[in-house]
Amino acid sequence: MLTLAGILQRRQDLNAASRCLEMAAGDPDASPQIRERALLQNAILLNRMGLEEATSAAYQTYLREFPHGDSAAKARMYLGLPEPEMQPHTAPPPPPAAPRQTTDPTKQCPACREVMVKRTATNGEHAGKQFWVCKGYPASCKTVEAVG
């Protein structure tokens, strides 16, 4: 239908082109992209034809169905509507980074004989410093040793 509407526009049959665009926009099987394009093109065509009330109605329909569409700002400008206030985007905080750790199979926990893991402190007064911690920490063993 969009192709036919384009052909009709080039032949200056604007009424028929507008009807094609209305049909395309009203087709329940049409993809959202096709519907958005048809609604917008029809509003532009109606404006070109000098039909102000019909143009306003078409832009209102466009905004109702696609309030964040690519041409929503153009539609609001035509209708004299203000831009919607942007809600501050508060992204959720990133998950805490897993502490860097390396396992040294030769280093054993003196308390339980499990393998010790080398980690780097990520916060506090020891941030950036490395330390050894038992692989069972904190569930079964609480052994922590300084590196070096």
PDB file of C-alpha atoms in Angstrom:
ATOM      1  CA  MET A   1       0.000   0.000   0.000  1.00  0.00           C
ATOM      2  CA  LEU A   2       2.852   2.383   0.748  1.00  0.00           C
ATOM      3  CA  THR A   3       4.257   1.823  -2.731  1.00  0.00           C
ATOM      4  CA  LEU A   4       0.869   2.482  -4.324  1.00  0.00           C
ATOM      5  CA  ALA A   5       0.479   5.633  -2.230  1.00  0.00           C
ATOM      6  CA  GLY A   6       3.847   6.855  -3.510  1.00  0.00           C
ATOM      7  CA  ILE A   7       2.835   6.225  -7.119  1.00  0.00           C
ATOM      8  CA  LEU A   8      -0.460   8.043  -6.597  1.00  0.00           C
ATOM      9  CA  GLN A   9       1.338  11.000  -5.018  1.00  0.00           C
ATOM     10  CA  ARG A  10       3.654  11.280  -8.013  1.00  0.00           C
ATOM     11  CA  ARG A  11       0.585  11.292 -10.271  1.00  0.00           C
ATOM     12  CA  GLN A  12      -0.914  14.028  -8.096  1.00  0.00           C
ATOM     13  CA  ASP A  13      -3.871  11.873  -7.005  1.00  0.00           C
ATOM     14  CA  LEU A  14      -3.436  12.959  -3.400  1.00  0.00           C
ATOM     15  CA  ASN A  15      -6.899  11.880  -2.185  1.00  0.00           C
ATOM     16  CA  ALA A  16      -6.351   8.304  -3.359  1.00  0.00           C
ATOM     17  CA  ALA A  17      -2.811   8.327  -1.922  1.00  0.00           C
ATOM     18  CA  SER A  18      -4.175   9.450   1.452  1.00  0.00           C
ATOM     19  CA  ARG A  19      -6.760   6.667   1.420  1.00  0.00           C
ATOM     20  CA  CYS A  20      -4.003   4.105   0.688  1.00  0.00           C
ATOM     21  CA  LEU A  21      -1.971   5.414   3.611  1.00  0.00           C
ATOM     22  CA  GLU A  22      -5.007   5.254   5.898  1.00  0.00           C
ATOM     23  CA  MET A  23      -5.598   1.646   4.855  1.00  0.00           C
ATOM     24  CA  ALA A  24      -1.960   0.738   5.475  1.00  0.00           C
ATOM     25  CA  ALA A  25      -2.032   2.391   8.912  1.00  0.00           C
ATOM     26  CA  GLY A  26      -5.265   0.634   9.810  1.00  0.00           C
ATOM     27  CA  ASP A  27      -4.142  -2.824   8.711  1.00  0.00           C
ATOM     28  CA  PRO A  28      -3.913  -4.954  11.874  1.00  0.00           C
ATOM     29  CA  ASP A  29      -1.443  -7.289  10.154  1.00  0.00           C
ATOM     30  CA  ALA A  30       0.968  -4.481   9.264  1.00  0.00           C
ATOM     31  CA  SER A  31       4.214  -4.256  11.216  1.00  0.00           C
ATOM     32  CA  PRO A  32       4.614  -1.350  13.649  1.00  0.00           C
ATOM     33  CA  GLN A  33       7.237   0.184  11.339  1.00  0.00           C
ATOM     34  CA  ILE A  34       4.810   0.166   8.384  1.00  0.00           C
ATOM     35  CA  ARG A  35       1.997   1.583  10.525  1.00  0.00           C
ATOM     36  CA  GLU A  36       4.230   4.347  11.865  1.00  0.00           C
ATOM     37  CA  ARG A  37       5.457   5.254   8.387  1.00  0.00           C
ATOM     38  CA  ALA A  38       1.932   5.263   6.933  1.00  0.00           C
ATOM     39  CA  LEU A  39       0.562   7.463   9.729  1.00  0.00           C
ATOM     40  CA  LEU A  40       3.376   9.959   9.364  1.00  0.00           C
ATOM     41  CA  GLN A  41       3.263  10.073   5.559  1.00  0.00           C
ATOM     42  CA  ASN A  42      -0.501  10.579   5.663  1.00  0.00           C
ATOM     43  CA  ALA A  43      -0.154  13.507   8.086  1.00  0.00           C
ATOM     44  CA  ILE A  44       2.477  15.095   5.823  1.00  0.00           C
ATOM     45  CA  LEU A  45       0.301  14.528   2.742  1.00  0.00           C
ATOM     46  CA  LEU A  46      -2.797  15.996   4.402  1.00  0.00           C
ATOM     47  CA  ASN A  47      -0.746  19.050   5.382  1.00  0.00           C
ATOM     48  CA  ARG A  48       0.457  19.387   1.791  1.00  0.00           C
ATOM     49  CA  MET A  49      -3.187  19.262   0.672  1.00  0.00           C
ATOM     50  CA  GLY A  50      -3.989  22.153   3.043  1.00  0.00           C
ATOM     51  CA  LEU A  51      -6.333  20.119   5.246  1.00  0.00           C
ATOM     52  CA  GLU A  52      -5.391  21.511   8.653  1.00  0.00           C
ATOM     53  CA  GLU A  53      -7.994  19.683  10.763  1.00  0.00           C
ATOM     54  CA  ALA A  54      -7.249  16.367   9.088  1.00  0.00           C
ATOM     55  CA  THR A  55      -3.503  16.988   9.485  1.00  0.00           C
ATOM     56  CA  SER A  56      -3.952  17.712  13.198  1.00  0.00           C
ATOM     57  CA  ALA A  57      -6.028  14.560  13.642  1.00  0.00           C
ATOM     58  CA  ALA A  58      -3.425  12.483  11.781  1.00  0.00           C
ATOM     59  CA  TYR A  59      -0.561  13.828  13.901  1.00  0.00           C
ATOM     60  CA  GLN A  60      -2.584  13.213  17.083  1.00  0.00           C
ATOM     61  CA  THR A  61      -3.169   9.616  15.989  1.00  0.00           C
ATOM     62  CA  TYR A  62       0.545   9.258  15.276  1.00  0.00           C
ATOM     63  CA  LEU A  63       1.447  10.552  18.747  1.00  0.00           C
ATOM     64  CA  ARG A  64      -1.147   8.360  20.458  1.00  0.00           C
ATOM     65  CA  GLU A  65       0.220   5.228  18.803  1.00  0.00           C
ATOM     66  CA  PHE A  66       3.920   6.163  18.640  1.00  0.00           C
ATOM     67  CA  PRO A  67       4.633   8.690  21.421  1.00  0.00           C
ATOM     68  CA  HIS A  68       8.367   7.983  21.190  1.00  0.00           C
ATOM     69  CA  GLY A  69       8.501   7.449  17.422  1.00  0.00           C
ATOM     70  CA  ASP A  70      11.206   8.898  15.206  1.00  0.00           C
ATOM     71  CA  SER A  71       8.985  11.841  14.199  1.00  0.00           C
ATOM     72  CA  ALA A  72       7.144  12.424  17.480  1.00  0.00           C
ATOM     73  CA  ALA A  73       8.969  15.736  17.992  1.00  0.00           C
ATOM     74  CA  LYS A  74       7.840  16.892  14.532  1.00  0.00           C
ATOM     75  CA  ALA A  75       4.234  15.947  15.331  1.00  0.00           C
ATOM     76  CA  ARG A  76       4.327  17.748  18.690  1.00  0.00           C
ATOM     77  CA  MET A  77       5.823  20.821  17.027  1.00  0.00           C
ATOM     78  CA  TYR A  78       3.059  20.880  14.400  1.00  0.00           C
ATOM     79  CA  LEU A  79       0.397  20.542  17.101  1.00  0.00           C
ATOM     80  CA  GLY A  80       2.072  23.131  19.331  1.00  0.00           C
ATOM     81  CA  LEU A  81       2.599  20.630  22.120  1.00  0.00           C
ATOM     82  CA  PRO A  82       5.568  20.844  24.469  1.00  0.00           C
ATOM     83  CA  GLU A  83       8.193  18.145  24.529  1.00  0.00           C
ATOM     84  CA  PRO A  84       7.511  15.691  27.341  1.00  0.00           C
ATOM     85  CA  GLU A  85       9.687  16.113  30.392  1.00  0.00           C
ATOM     86  CA  MET A  86      12.458  13.595  30.462  1.00  0.00           C
ATOM     87  CA  GLN A  87      12.440  11.422  33.529  1.00  0.00           C
ATOM     88  CA  PRO A  88      15.922  11.255  35.019  1.00  0.00           C
ATOM     89  CA  HIS A  89      17.354   7.932  34.101  1.00  0.00           C
ATOM     90  CA  THR A  90      18.624   6.195  37.145  1.00  0.00           C
ATOM     91  CA  ALA A  91      20.417   3.115  36.068  1.00  0.00           C
ATOM     92  CA  PRO A  92      20.706   0.404  38.637  1.00  0.00           C
ATOM     93  CA  PRO A  93      24.130   0.323  40.220  1.00  0.00           C
ATOM     94  CA  PRO A  94      26.493  -2.088  38.544  1.00  0.00           C
ATOM     95  CA  PRO A  95      26.950  -5.358  40.363  1.00  0.00           C
ATOM     96  CA  PRO A  96      29.990  -5.376  42.594  1.00  0.00           C
ATOM     97  CA  ALA A  97      33.046  -6.548  40.773  1.00  0.00           C
ATOM     98  CA  ALA A  98      34.248  -9.916  41.821  1.00  0.00           C
ATOM     99  CA  PRO A  99      37.488  -9.575  43.699  1.00  0.00           C
ATOM    100  CA  ARG A 100      40.476 -10.529  41.643  1.00  0.00           C
ATOM    101  CA  GLN A 101      41.821 -13.784  42.839  1.00  0.00           C
ATOM    102  CA  THR A 102      44.418 -16.328  41.964  1.00  0.00           C
ATOM    103  CA  THR A 103      44.847 -19.756  43.415  1.00  0.00           C
ATOM    104  CA  ASP A 104      48.256 -21.009  44.442  1.00  0.00           C
ATOM    105  CA  PRO A 105      48.017 -24.783  44.837  1.00  0.00           C
ATOM    106  CA  THR A 106      51.149 -24.744  46.993  1.00  0.00           C
ATOM    107  CA  LYS A 107      49.765 -22.320  49.587  1.00  0.00           C
ATOM    108  CA  GLN A 108      47.640 -24.156  52.148  1.00  0.00           C
ATOM    109  CA  CYS A 109      45.455 -22.752  54.889  1.00  0.00           C
ATOM    110  CA  PRO A 110      47.182 -23.341  58.225  1.00  0.00           C
ATOM    111  CA  ALA A 111      43.827 -23.893  59.946  1.00  0.00           C
ATOM    112  CA  CYS A 112      42.003 -26.332  57.631  1.00  0.00           C
ATOM    113  CA  ARG A 113      44.545 -27.326  54.942  1.00  0.00           C
ATOM    114  CA  GLU A 114      42.389 -26.006  52.062  1.00  0.00           C
ATOM    115  CA  VAL A 115      44.005 -24.108  49.188  1.00  0.00           C
ATOM    116  CA  MET A 116      44.582 -20.401  49.832  1.00  0.00           C
ATOM    117  CA  VAL A 117      43.364 -17.833  47.267  1.00  0.00           C
ATOM    118  CA  LYS A 118      45.107 -14.509  46.595  1.00  0.00           C
ATOM    119  CA  ARG A 119      42.664 -11.594  46.395  1.00  0.00           C
ATOM    120  CA  THR A 120      42.927  -7.841  45.976  1.00  0.00           C
ATOM    121  CA  ALA A 121      40.991  -5.580  48.352  1.00  0.00           C
ATOM    122  CA  THR A 122      38.586  -3.345  46.423  1.00  0.00           C
ATOM    123  CA  ASN A 123      37.621  -0.853  49.120  1.00  0.00           C
ATOM    124  CA  GLY A 124      38.473   0.386  52.585  1.00  0.00           C
ATOM    125  CA  GLU A 125      41.888   1.320  53.919  1.00  0.00           C
ATOM    126  CA  HIS A 126      43.478  -1.741  52.278  1.00  0.00           C
ATOM    127  CA  ALA A 127      42.066  -1.099  48.787  1.00  0.00           C
ATOM    128  CA  GLY A 128      44.472  -2.284  46.109  1.00  0.00           C
ATOM    129  CA  LYS A 129      46.480  -4.457  48.488  1.00  0.00           C
ATOM    130  CA  GLN A 130      46.674  -8.202  48.051  1.00  0.00           C
ATOM    131  CA  PHE A 131      45.978 -10.805  50.711  1.00  0.00           C
ATOM    132  CA  TRP A 132      45.541 -14.569  51.064  1.00  0.00           C
ATOM    133  CA  VAL A 133      42.203 -16.004  52.083  1.00  0.00           C
ATOM    134  CA  CYS A 134      41.154 -19.603  52.649  1.00  0.00           C
ATOM    135  CA  LYS A 135      39.095 -21.131  49.816  1.00  0.00           C
ATOM    136  CA  GLY A 136      36.456 -22.000  52.436  1.00  0.00           C
ATOM    137  CA  TYR A 137      36.101 -18.347  53.514  1.00  0.00           C
ATOM    138  CA  PRO A 138      33.669 -17.238  54.912  1.00  0.00           C
ATOM    139  CA  ALA A 139      31.453 -20.346  55.132  1.00  0.00           C
ATOM    140  CA  SER A 140      33.788 -22.831  56.769  1.00  0.00           C
ATOM    141  CA  CYS A 141      37.061 -21.054  57.544  1.00  0.00           C
ATOM    142  CA  LYS A 142      37.900 -17.435  58.337  1.00  0.00           C
ATOM    143  CA  THR A 143      41.663 -17.528  57.838  1.00  0.00           C
ATOM    144  CA  VAL A 144      43.145 -14.421  56.161  1.00  0.00           C
ATOM    145  CA  GLU A 145      46.882 -13.638  55.765  1.00  0.00           C
ATOM    146  CA  ALA A 146      48.831 -10.741  54.334  1.00  0.00           C
ATOM    147  CA  VAL A 147      50.798 -11.376  51.139  1.00  0.00           C
ATOM    148  CA  GLY A 148      54.575 -11.361  51.627  1.00  0.00           C
TER     149      GLY A 148
END
